[in-house]
CSV table of C-alpha atoms in Angstrom, one decimal:
chain,number,residue,atom,x,y,z
A,1,MET,CA,134.7,136.6,143.1
A,2,ILE,CA,131.0,137.4,142.6
A,3,LYS,CA,128.9,134.3,143.2
A,4,VAL,CA,125.8,134.7,141.3
A,5,VAL,CA,122.5,132.7,140.7
A,6,VAL,CA,120.6,132.8,137.4
A,7,LEU,CA,117.0,132.0,137.6
A,8,GLY,CA,115.4,131.1,134.6
A,9,ASN,CA,115.2,128.9,131.7
A,10,GLY,CA,114.9,131.3,128.6
A,11,ASN,CA,117.4,132.6,125.9
A,12,VAL,CA,118.8,135.6,128.3
A,13,ALA,CA,119.4,133.0,131.1
A,14,THR,CA,121.3,130.2,129.1
A,15,HIS,CA,123.5,133.0,127.0
A,16,LEU,CA,123.7,135.5,130.4
A,17,THR,CA,124.9,132.0,132.2
A,18,LYS,CA,127.1,130.9,129.3
A,19,ALA,CA,129.0,134.3,129.2
A,20,PHE,CA,129.7,134.5,133.3
A,21,LYS,CA,131.1,131.0,133.0
A,22,LYS,CA,133.9,132.3,131.0
A,23,ALA,CA,134.5,135.5,132.9
A,24,LYS,CA,137.1,135.9,135.6
A,25,ASN,CA,135.9,136.7,139.1
A,26,VAL,CA,132.3,135.3,138.6
A,27,LYS,CA,131.0,132.1,140.0
A,28,VAL,CA,127.8,131.5,138.0
A,29,THR,CA,125.1,128.7,139.1
A,30,LYS,CA,122.0,128.5,136.9
A,31,ILE,CA,118.8,126.9,138.3
A,32,SER,CA,115.1,126.7,137.2
A,33,SER,CA,112.6,129.2,138.6
A,34,ARG,CA,110.8,126.4,139.8
A,35,LYS,CA,113.4,124.9,142.1
A,36,ILE,CA,113.6,128.0,144.0
A,37,GLU,CA,113.6,126.3,147.2
A,38,GLN,CA,117.0,125.2,146.9
A,39,LEU,CA,118.8,128.0,146.5
A,40,PRO,CA,122.5,128.4,146.6
A,41,ASP,CA,124.2,131.5,148.6
A,42,ALA,CA,125.1,134.2,146.3
A,43,ASN,CA,126.1,138.0,146.2
A,44,ILE,CA,123.5,138.8,143.3
A,45,TYR,CA,120.4,136.8,142.3
A,46,ILE,CA,119.4,137.4,138.7
A,47,ILE,CA,115.7,137.0,138.0
A,48,ALA,CA,115.6,136.0,134.0
A,49,VAL,CA,112.0,134.9,133.6
A,50,SER,CA,108.9,136.3,131.8
A,51,ASP,CA,107.8,139.5,133.2
A,52,ASP,CA,104.7,138.2,134.6
A,53,ALA,CA,106.8,136.0,136.6
A,54,ILE,CA,109.0,138.0,138.1
A,55,ALA,CA,106.9,139.3,141.2
A,56,ALA,CA,105.8,135.8,142.2
A,57,VAL,CA,109.6,134.4,141.7
A,58,SER,CA,111.1,137.3,143.7
A,59,SER,CA,109.1,136.9,146.6
A,60,LYS,CA,110.3,133.4,147.2
A,61,ILE,CA,114.0,134.6,147.7
A,62,LYS,CA,114.7,134.4,151.2
A,63,SER,CA,118.2,135.8,150.9
A,64,LYS,CA,118.5,139.2,151.8
A,65,ASN,CA,121.1,139.7,149.2
A,66,LEU,CA,120.5,141.8,146.2
A,67,VAL,CA,118.1,140.7,143.7
A,68,VAL,CA,117.7,142.0,140.1
A,69,HIS,CA,115.6,141.1,137.4
A,70,THR,CA,116.6,141.5,133.4
A,71,SER,CA,113.1,143.1,132.1
A,72,GLY,CA,112.7,146.6,130.0
A,73,SER,CA,109.4,147.1,131.1
A,74,VAL,CA,109.5,145.9,134.7
A,75,ALA,CA,109.7,148.3,137.5
A,76,MET,CA,112.4,148.0,140.1
A,77,ASN,CA,109.9,148.0,142.6
A,78,SER,CA,107.7,145.2,141.2
A,79,LEU,CA,110.6,143.0,142.7
A,80,GLN,CA,109.1,141.1,146.0
A,81,ASN,CA,112.3,140.0,147.8
A,82,HIS,CA,112.8,141.2,151.4
A,83,GLY,CA,116.5,142.5,150.5
A,84,ASN,CA,117.9,145.1,148.1
A,85,LYS,CA,116.4,145.5,144.6
A,86,GLY,CA,118.0,146.3,141.5
A,87,VAL,CA,117.8,145.9,137.5
A,88,PHE,CA,120.4,144.0,135.2
A,89,TYR,CA,118.7,145.0,131.5
A,90,MET,CA,120.3,144.3,128.4
A,91,LEU,CA,118.9,145.9,125.2
A,92,GLN,CA,119.6,143.3,122.6
A,93,THR,CA,117.5,140.5,121.3
A,94,PHE,CA,118.4,137.4,122.0
A,95,SER,CA,117.7,134.4,119.7
A,96,THR,CA,118.3,130.9,121.0
A,97,ASN,CA,120.7,129.3,118.2
A,98,LYS,CA,122.7,132.6,117.6
A,99,LYS,CA,125.8,133.3,119.5
A,100,VAL,CA,125.6,136.6,121.8
A,101,ASN,CA,128.6,139.4,121.9
A,102,PHE,CA,128.4,140.8,125.5
A,103,SER,CA,130.9,143.2,124.4
A,104,LYS,CA,128.4,145.1,121.8
A,105,ILE,CA,125.5,144.9,124.1
A,106,PRO,CA,124.5,147.9,126.5
A,107,PHE,CA,123.9,146.8,130.1
A,108,CYS,CA,121.3,149.6,131.8
A,109,LEU,CA,121.7,149.2,135.4
A,110,GLU,CA,119.4,150.5,138.2
A,111,ALA,CA,120.0,149.9,142.2
A,112,GLN,CA,118.6,151.5,145.7
A,113,ASN,CA,122.1,152.4,146.6
A,114,LYS,CA,125.7,153.1,145.4
A,115,THR,CA,127.3,149.9,146.8
A,116,ASP,CA,124.8,147.9,144.7
A,117,LEU,CA,125.3,149.7,141.4
A,118,HIS,CA,128.8,149.4,141.7
A,119,LEU,CA,128.4,145.8,142.3
A,120,LEU,CA,126.4,145.4,139.1
A,121,GLU,CA,128.8,147.4,137.2
A,122,THR,CA,131.4,145.2,138.0
A,123,LEU,CA,129.6,142.2,136.9
A,124,ALA,CA,128.7,143.7,133.8
A,125,THR,CA,132.1,144.8,133.1
A,126,SER,CA,133.0,141.3,133.7
A,127,ILE,CA,131.4,140.2,130.4
A,128,GLY,CA,130.3,143.9,128.6
A,129,LYS,CA,131.8,147.5,128.1
A,130,ASN,CA,128.6,149.5,127.4
A,131,ILE,CA,127.1,150.4,131.1
A,132,TYR,CA,124.6,152.8,131.4
A,133,HIS,CA,122.6,153.9,134.8
A,134,ILE,CA,118.8,153.9,133.8
A,135,ASN,CA,116.1,154.1,136.0
A,136,SER,CA,112.8,152.6,135.8
A,137,VAL,CA,111.4,155.4,133.9
A,138,GLN,CA,113.7,155.9,131.4
A,139,ARG,CA,113.7,151.9,130.8
A,140,LYS,CA,110.6,151.8,130.3
A,141,SER,CA,110.9,154.5,127.3
A,142,LEU,CA,113.6,152.7,126.2
A,143,HIS,CA,111.8,149.6,126.0
A,144,VAL,CA,108.9,151.2,123.8
A,145,ALA,CA,111.7,152.9,121.4
A,146,ALA,CA,113.1,149.3,121.3
A,147,VAL,CA,109.6,148.4,119.7
A,148,PHE,CA,109.8,150.9,117.2
A,149,VAL,CA,113.3,150.2,116.1
A,150,ASN,CA,113.1,146.7,116.5
A,151,ASN,CA,109.8,144.7,116.4
A,152,PHE,CA,108.2,147.0,114.0
A,153,THR,CA,111.1,147.5,112.1
A,154,ASN,CA,111.3,143.8,111.2
A,155,HIS,CA,107.7,143.7,110.6
A,156,LEU,CA,108.5,146.3,107.8
A,157,TYR,CA,110.9,143.7,106.7
A,158,LYS,CA,108.2,141.3,106.5
A,159,ILE,CA,105.9,143.5,104.4
A,160,GLY,CA,108.8,144.2,102.0
A,161,ASN,CA,109.2,140.3,102.1
A,162,ASP,CA,105.7,139.7,100.9
A,163,ILE,CA,105.8,142.5,98.4
A,164,CYS,CA,109.1,140.6,96.7
A,165,LYS,CA,107.0,137.3,97.0
A,166,GLU,CA,103.8,138.8,95.4
A,167,HIS,CA,105.8,140.0,92.6
A,168,ASN,CA,108.1,137.1,92.2
A,169,VAL,CA,111.3,139.2,93.5
A,170,PRO,CA,114.2,137.5,95.1
A,171,PHE,CA,113.9,139.3,98.9
A,172,GLU,CA,117.8,138.9,99.0
A,173,ILE,CA,118.1,142.1,96.6
A,174,LEU,CA,116.9,144.3,99.7
A,175,LYS,CA,119.0,142.9,102.0
A,176,PRO,CA,122.3,145.1,101.3
A,177,LEU,CA,119.7,148.2,101.7
A,178,ILE,CA,118.6,147.1,104.7
A,179,LYS,CA,121.9,146.8,106.0
A,180,GLU,CA,122.9,150.2,104.5
A,181,THR,CA,120.1,151.7,106.2
A,182,ALA,CA,120.8,150.4,109.5
A,183,ALA,CA,124.4,151.6,109.1
A,184,LYS,CA,123.7,154.9,107.8
A,185,ILE,CA,122.5,156.4,111.4
A,186,LYS,CA,126.0,155.5,113.2
A,187,THR,CA,126.8,158.9,111.2
A,188,LEU,CA,123.7,160.3,110.4
A,189,SER,CA,120.7,161.4,112.8
A,190,PRO,CA,117.5,159.5,111.4
A,191,ALA,CA,115.9,162.5,110.9
A,192,ASP,CA,119.0,163.7,108.4
A,193,ALA,CA,119.2,160.4,107.0
A,194,GLN,CA,115.4,160.5,105.5
A,195,THR,CA,114.9,159.8,101.9
A,196,GLY,CA,112.4,158.9,99.6
A,197,PRO,CA,108.9,160.0,98.0
A,198,ALA,CA,107.4,161.0,101.4
A,199,ILE,CA,109.9,163.6,102.5
A,200,ARG,CA,110.3,165.0,98.9
A,201,ASN,CA,106.6,165.1,99.0
A,202,ASP,CA,106.4,163.3,95.8
A,203,GLN,CA,103.0,162.6,95.0
A,204,LYS,CA,103.4,161.0,91.7
A,205,THR,CA,105.7,158.2,93.1
A,206,ILE,CA,103.0,157.7,96.2
A,207,LYS,CA,100.4,157.2,93.9
A,208,ASN,CA,102.1,154.6,91.6
A,209,HIS,CA,103.2,153.0,94.7
A,210,LEU,CA,99.9,152.6,96.3
A,211,THR,CA,98.4,150.8,93.1
A,212,LEU,CA,100.9,148.0,93.4
A,213,LEU,CA,100.0,147.3,97.4
A,214,ASN,CA,96.9,145.4,98.7
A,215,HIS,CA,94.6,147.2,101.1
A,216,HIS,CA,96.5,146.4,104.3
A,217,GLN,CA,99.8,147.5,103.0
A,218,GLN,CA,98.0,150.4,101.5
A,219,LYS,CA,97.0,151.4,105.0
A,220,ILE,CA,100.7,151.3,106.5
A,221,TYR,CA,102.1,153.0,103.4
A,222,THR,CA,99.7,155.9,103.7
A,223,MET,CA,100.3,156.4,107.5
A,224,LEU,CA,103.9,156.2,107.5
A,225,THR,CA,104.2,158.4,104.2
A,226,LYS,CA,101.6,160.9,106.5
A,227,SER,CA,104.0,161.1,109.0
A,228,ILE,CA,107.3,161.4,107.3
A,229,SER,CA,105.4,164.6,105.4
A,230,SER,CA,104.4,166.4,108.1
A,231,LEU,CA,108.1,166.5,109.1
A,232,SER,CA,109.1,167.5,105.9
A,233,ILE,CA,106.1,170.2,106.0
A,234,LYS,CA,107.6,171.6,109.3
A,235,LYS,CA,110.9,171.6,107.9
A,236,ASN,CA,109.9,173.4,105.3
A,237,ASN,CA,107.7,176.0,107.5
A,238,LEU,CA,111.1,176.7,109.7
B,1,MET,CA,136.5,148.8,75.8
B,2,ILE,CA,133.1,149.9,76.9
B,3,LYS,CA,132.5,153.8,76.2
B,4,VAL,CA,130.2,154.9,78.6
B,5,VAL,CA,128.8,158.5,79.1
B,6,VAL,CA,126.9,159.5,82.3
B,7,LEU,CA,124.7,162.0,82.4
B,8,GLY,CA,123.7,163.8,85.7
B,9,ASN,CA,124.8,165.8,88.7
B,10,GLY,CA,123.8,164.1,91.6
B,11,ASN,CA,124.9,161.4,94.1
B,12,VAL,CA,124.1,158.4,91.7
B,13,ALA,CA,126.1,160.1,88.6
B,14,THR,CA,129.0,160.7,90.9
B,15,HIS,CA,129.4,157.8,92.5
B,16,LEU,CA,128.9,155.9,89.5
B,17,THR,CA,131.2,157.8,87.4
B,18,LYS,CA,133.8,157.3,90.1
B,19,ALA,CA,133.4,153.9,90.2
B,20,PHE,CA,133.8,153.5,86.4
B,21,LYS,CA,136.9,155.2,86.5
B,22,LYS,CA,138.7,152.5,88.5
B,23,ALA,CA,137.5,149.8,86.6
B,24,LYS,CA,139.3,148.0,83.6
B,25,ASN,CA,137.9,148.2,80.0
B,26,VAL,CA,135.7,151.0,80.6
B,27,LYS,CA,135.8,154.6,79.3
B,28,VAL,CA,133.7,156.9,81.1
B,29,THR,CA,132.7,160.5,80.7
B,30,LYS,CA,130.4,162.4,83.1
B,31,ILE,CA,128.4,165.7,81.7
B,32,SER,CA,125.8,167.4,82.8
B,33,SER,CA,122.1,166.6,81.3
B,34,ARG,CA,122.1,170.5,80.3
B,35,LYS,CA,125.0,170.2,77.8
B,36,ILE,CA,123.1,167.3,76.2
B,37,GLU,CA,124.2,169.1,72.9
B,38,GLN,CA,128.0,168.1,72.9
B,39,LEU,CA,127.3,164.5,73.6
B,40,PRO,CA,130.3,162.4,72.8
B,41,ASP,CA,130.2,159.1,71.2
B,42,ALA,CA,129.4,155.9,73.3
B,43,ASN,CA,128.2,152.4,73.6
B,44,ILE,CA,126.0,153.3,76.4
B,45,TYR,CA,124.8,156.5,77.8
B,46,ILE,CA,123.4,156.6,81.3
B,47,ILE,CA,120.8,159.1,82.5
B,48,ALA,CA,121.4,159.4,86.1
B,49,VAL,CA,118.7,162.1,86.9
B,50,SER,CA,115.5,162.5,88.7
B,51,ASP,CA,112.8,160.4,87.8
B,52,ASP,CA,110.6,163.5,86.1
B,53,ALA,CA,113.4,164.6,84.0
B,54,ILE,CA,114.3,161.1,82.5
B,55,ALA,CA,111.7,161.3,79.3
B,56,ALA,CA,113.1,164.9,78.5
B,57,VAL,CA,116.6,164.2,78.6
B,58,SER,CA,116.3,161.0,76.7
B,59,SER,CA,114.1,162.2,73.9
B,60,LYS,CA,117.6,164.7,73.1
B,61,ILE,CA,119.8,162.1,72.6
B,62,LYS,CA,120.2,161.8,69.0
B,63,SER,CA,122.6,158.4,68.8
B,64,LYS,CA,121.0,155.4,68.2
B,65,ASN,CA,123.2,153.6,70.9
B,66,LEU,CA,122.1,151.9,74.1
B,67,VAL,CA,120.4,154.5,76.3
B,68,VAL,CA,119.5,153.3,80.1
B,69,HIS,CA,118.1,155.3,83.2
B,70,THR,CA,118.8,154.4,86.8
B,71,SER,CA,115.3,154.7,88.5
B,72,GLY,CA,113.6,152.2,90.5
B,73,SER,CA,110.4,153.4,89.7
B,74,VAL,CA,110.4,154.6,85.8
B,75,ALA,CA,109.5,151.9,83.1
B,76,MET,CA,111.9,151.4,80.5
B,77,ASN,CA,109.5,152.6,77.8
B,78,SER,CA,109.4,155.8,79.3
B,79,LEU,CA,112.6,156.6,77.5
B,80,GLN,CA,112.2,159.1,74.4
B,81,ASN,CA,115.6,158.0,72.8
B,82,HIS,CA,115.2,156.9,69.3
B,83,GLY,CA,117.6,154.2,69.8
B,84,ASN,CA,118.2,150.7,72.1
B,85,LYS,CA,116.5,151.4,75.8
B,86,GLY,CA,117.2,149.5,78.8
B,87,VAL,CA,117.6,150.0,82.9
B,88,PHE,CA,120.7,150.0,84.8
B,89,TYR,CA,119.3,150.1,88.6
B,90,MET,CA,121.2,149.9,91.5
B,91,LEU,CA,119.3,149.0,94.9
B,92,GLN,CA,120.9,150.9,97.6
B,93,THR,CA,120.9,154.5,99.2
B,94,PHE,CA,123.4,156.8,98.1
B,95,SER,CA,124.5,159.7,100.1
B,96,THR,CA,127.2,162.4,98.8
B,97,ASN,CA,129.7,162.0,101.4
B,98,LYS,CA,129.6,158.6,102.3
B,99,LYS,CA,131.9,156.1,100.0
B,100,VAL,CA,130.1,153.4,98.2
B,101,ASN,CA,131.0,149.7,98.1
B,102,PHE,CA,129.6,148.6,94.6
B,103,SER,CA,130.5,145.0,95.0
B,104,LYS,CA,128.0,144.5,97.6
B,105,ILE,CA,125.4,146.6,95.4
B,106,PRO,CA,122.8,144.6,93.6
B,107,PHE,CA,122.6,145.3,89.9
B,108,CYS,CA,118.7,145.5,88.8
B,109,LEU,CA,119.0,144.9,84.8
B,110,GLU,CA,117.2,145.3,81.6
B,111,ALA,CA,117.0,145.4,78.0
B,112,GLN,CA,115.0,145.1,75.0
B,113,ASN,CA,117.5,142.2,73.7
B,114,LYS,CA,120.0,139.9,74.7
B,115,THR,CA,122.8,141.8,73.3
B,116,ASP,CA,122.2,144.6,74.9
B,117,LEU,CA,121.4,142.9,78.5
B,118,HIS,CA,124.8,141.2,78.1
B,119,LEU,CA,126.6,144.5,77.3
B,120,LEU,CA,125.0,146.1,80.7
B,121,GLU,CA,125.7,142.6,82.7
B,122,THR,CA,129.3,143.3,81.4
B,123,LEU,CA,129.4,146.8,82.3
B,124,ALA,CA,127.9,146.1,85.8
B,125,THR,CA,130.3,143.4,86.1
B,126,SER,CA,133.5,145.7,85.8
B,127,ILE,CA,132.5,147.3,89.2
B,128,GLY,CA,130.4,145.1,91.0
B,129,LYS,CA,129.1,141.3,91.7
B,130,ASN,CA,125.4,140.9,92.3
B,131,ILE,CA,123.7,141.2,88.8
B,132,TYR,CA,119.8,140.5,88.6
B,133,HIS,CA,117.7,140.4,85.3
B,134,ILE,CA,114.5,142.7,86.7
B,135,ASN,CA,111.9,143.6,84.6
B,136,SER,CA,109.8,147.3,84.8
B,137,VAL,CA,106.9,145.3,86.9
B,138,GLN,CA,109.5,143.6,89.2
B,139,ARG,CA,111.6,146.8,89.3
B,140,LYS,CA,108.3,148.9,90.4
B,141,SER,CA,107.6,146.2,93.4
B,142,LEU,CA,111.2,146.0,94.6
B,143,HIS,CA,111.0,149.9,94.7
B,144,VAL,CA,107.9,150.3,97.1
B,145,ALA,CA,109.5,147.3,99.2
B,146,ALA,CA,112.4,149.1,99.5
B,147,VAL,CA,110.2,152.2,100.6
B,148,PHE,CA,109.0,150.2,103.5
B,149,VAL,CA,112.7,148.4,104.6
B,150,ASN,CA,114.3,151.7,104.0
B,151,ASN,CA,112.3,155.0,104.2
B,152,PHE,CA,109.6,153.6,106.7
B,153,THR,CA,112.2,151.9,108.8
B,154,ASN,CA,114.5,155.1,109.1
B,155,HIS,CA,110.8,157.2,110.1
B,156,LEU,CA,110.8,154.5,113.0
B,157,TYR,CA,114.4,154.9,114.0
B,158,LYS,CA,113.5,158.8,113.9
B,159,ILE,CA,110.5,158.0,116.2
B,160,GLY,CA,113.0,155.5,118.3
B,161,ASN,CA,115.2,158.8,118.7
B,162,ASP,CA,112.1,161.3,119.5
B,163,ILE,CA,111.2,158.9,122.4
B,164,CYS,CA,114.3,158.7,123.8
B,165,LYS,CA,115.0,162.4,123.4
B,166,GLU,CA,111.5,163.0,125.1
B,167,HIS,CA,112.7,161.0,128.2
B,168,ASN,CA,116.2,161.7,128.7
B,169,VAL,CA,117.9,158.9,127.1
B,170,PRO,CA,120.7,158.5,124.8
B,171,PHE,CA,119.9,157.0,121.4
B,172,GLU,CA,123.0,155.3,121.0
B,173,ILE,CA,121.7,152.5,123.6
B,174,LEU,CA,119.9,151.7,120.6
B,175,LYS,CA,122.0,151.4,117.8
B,176,PRO,CA,123.2,147.9,118.9
B,177,LEU,CA,119.9,146.6,119.0
B,178,ILE,CA,119.1,148.2,115.3
B,179,LYS,CA,122.1,146.9,114.0
B,180,GLU,CA,121.5,143.2,115.1
B,181,THR,CA,117.8,143.6,113.6
B,182,ALA,CA,119.2,144.3,110.2
B,183,ALA,CA,121.8,141.5,110.5
B,184,LYS,CA,119.4,138.8,111.9
B,185,ILE,CA,117.3,138.5,108.6
B,186,LYS,CA,120.3,137.5,107.0
B,187,THR,CA,120.0,134.0,108.6
B,188,LEU,CA,116.1,134.4,109.7
B,189,SER,CA,113.2,135.1,107.6
B,190,PRO,CA,111.3,138.4,108.8
B,191,ALA,CA,108.3,136.5,110.0
B,192,ASP,CA,110.2,134.0,112.0
B,193,ALA,CA,112.5,137.0,113.5
B,194,GLN,CA,109.5,138.6,114.8
B,195,THR,CA,109.4,139.2,118.5
B,196,GLY,CA,108.0,141.6,120.9
B,197,PRO,CA,104.6,142.0,122.8
B,198,ALA,CA,102.6,142.4,119.5
B,199,ILE,CA,103.1,139.0,118.0
B,200,ARG,CA,102.9,137.5,122.0
B,201,ASN,CA,99.7,139.6,122.0
B,202,ASP,CA,101.0,140.9,125.4
B,203,GLN,CA,98.1,143.2,126.1
B,204,LYS,CA,99.2,144.4,129.3
B,205,THR,CA,102.8,145.5,127.9
B,206,ILE,CA,101.2,147.2,124.7
B,207,LYS,CA,98.8,149.1,127.0
B,208,ASN,CA,102.0,150.2,129.4
B,209,HIS,CA,104.0,151.4,126.2
B,210,LEU,CA,100.8,153.7,124.9
B,211,THR,CA,100.5,155.8,128.0
B,212,LEU,CA,104.4,156.7,127.6
B,213,LEU,CA,103.7,157.9,123.7
B,214,ASN,CA,102.0,161.1,122.4
B,215,HIS,CA,99.3,161.2,120.5
B,216,HIS,CA,100.9,160.4,116.9
B,217,GLN,CA,103.2,157.9,118.3
B,218,GLN,CA,100.5,156.4,119.6
B,219,LYS,CA,98.7,156.1,116.1
B,220,ILE,CA,101.7,154.3,114.7
B,221,TYR,CA,102.1,152.0,117.5
B,222,THR,CA,98.7,150.7,117.2
B,223,MET,CA,98.4,150.2,113.7
B,224,LEU,CA,101.8,148.3,113.3
B,225,THR,CA,100.9,146.2,116.4
B,226,LYS,CA,97.6,145.5,115.0
B,227,SER,CA,99.1,144.4,111.9
B,228,ILE,CA,101.8,142.1,113.4
B,229,SER,CA,98.7,140.4,115.8
B,230,SER,CA,96.9,139.7,112.7
B,231,LEU,CA,99.8,137.4,111.7
B,232,SER,CA,99.9,135.9,115.1
B,233,ILE,CA,96.3,135.0,115.0
B,234,LYS,CA,96.6,133.7,111.5
B,235,LYS,CA,99.3,131.3,112.7
B,236,ASN,CA,97.2,129.7,115.7
B,237,ASN,CA,94.5,129.2,113.3
B,238,LEU,CA,96.5,126.9,111.2
């Protein structure tokens, strides 16, 4: 039996606690980071609070047992507890009202020694399947890559939605394409999956498209088109 | 029974012909656009060739029956046949080796009169379900929106992949996030689904991220971050 305390009130803390409650061999307690003085005994303390609060919250933990945070962009050594440190980072986007399927989520684990890493692995395996050992530098690069494929991609969906609204077309027409674009890279590398006027260097279509966009959209269209074309030029020169 | 001739040799022509062959009440013949002199009689001629070739191919069709093209960015009136004109645009990305599920694909139909539109609807319904009436202006805007949500999104996947490679992290860790990002907008608008440092105006994380990127990646990161932040400022001022 692994005794776990989850510290925090956000989406990650809530979903994680729910999952541990259903797991065999895990006993979980969730407490607010404001009540840190009343910490029960545990094998692992999971700090699931905002990045800025991790150092302060961890500094208040008196236990010598393992303390981990769940952040993609905070180094393991930012933890200020007196015992062992580690990271329990789940690379996924958590929403309040959406059920989380932990069996599909990658767990990126880091610890200061093999015993702790093994303990984190056992804990992750109790709710998930995809376990990776990722150090703090790798995790930071994963986090910035995630900004491109998640935050920025969602912003492109937003621009697509804006264009539809402006021209009185239902955005739902684009949803199967959005789904297929994401599904394609399961089997193709993104470089091989690239299609469209930019990679074909189809200047006529590019010009036509620009006439339909507002100034702000044009700037983004032009920059991303240039970025794609530069790949096509490199390819052709090989 | 609708008699259809599909003109072309590309992915769209191939997948469409395959689907019509399985459909009840459709008799399909596929011929190369180079053999246009030997056109069999048909109710509908579907020109599935590259945008630049549509006008030339259509001008060689002597039949007075309905001629349509399958392009997202070419106006219906670019067709140069002497009979009725229309558009049979399927908004999806077609790959050579990937099976196409036409029941999920949106059919964007346009014609010069109701009889032809009804004929196209009957034909589309023989292989699909999601039928829309979309005029040439709307279709152009859909096509440019599709560039954002498909071509540009795929390019962001490519940049994510590059960052992973550069930092020795498996790209597969990001694939569940990519899938979830696309799935989220089924129930949330892209504006409501936006997360990340840009919408939170989290300058510390943004600065950290920039140090991990090369110059080219930095430029794209900065532009898209600004674009997202400007929305957050608008929201806060409301």
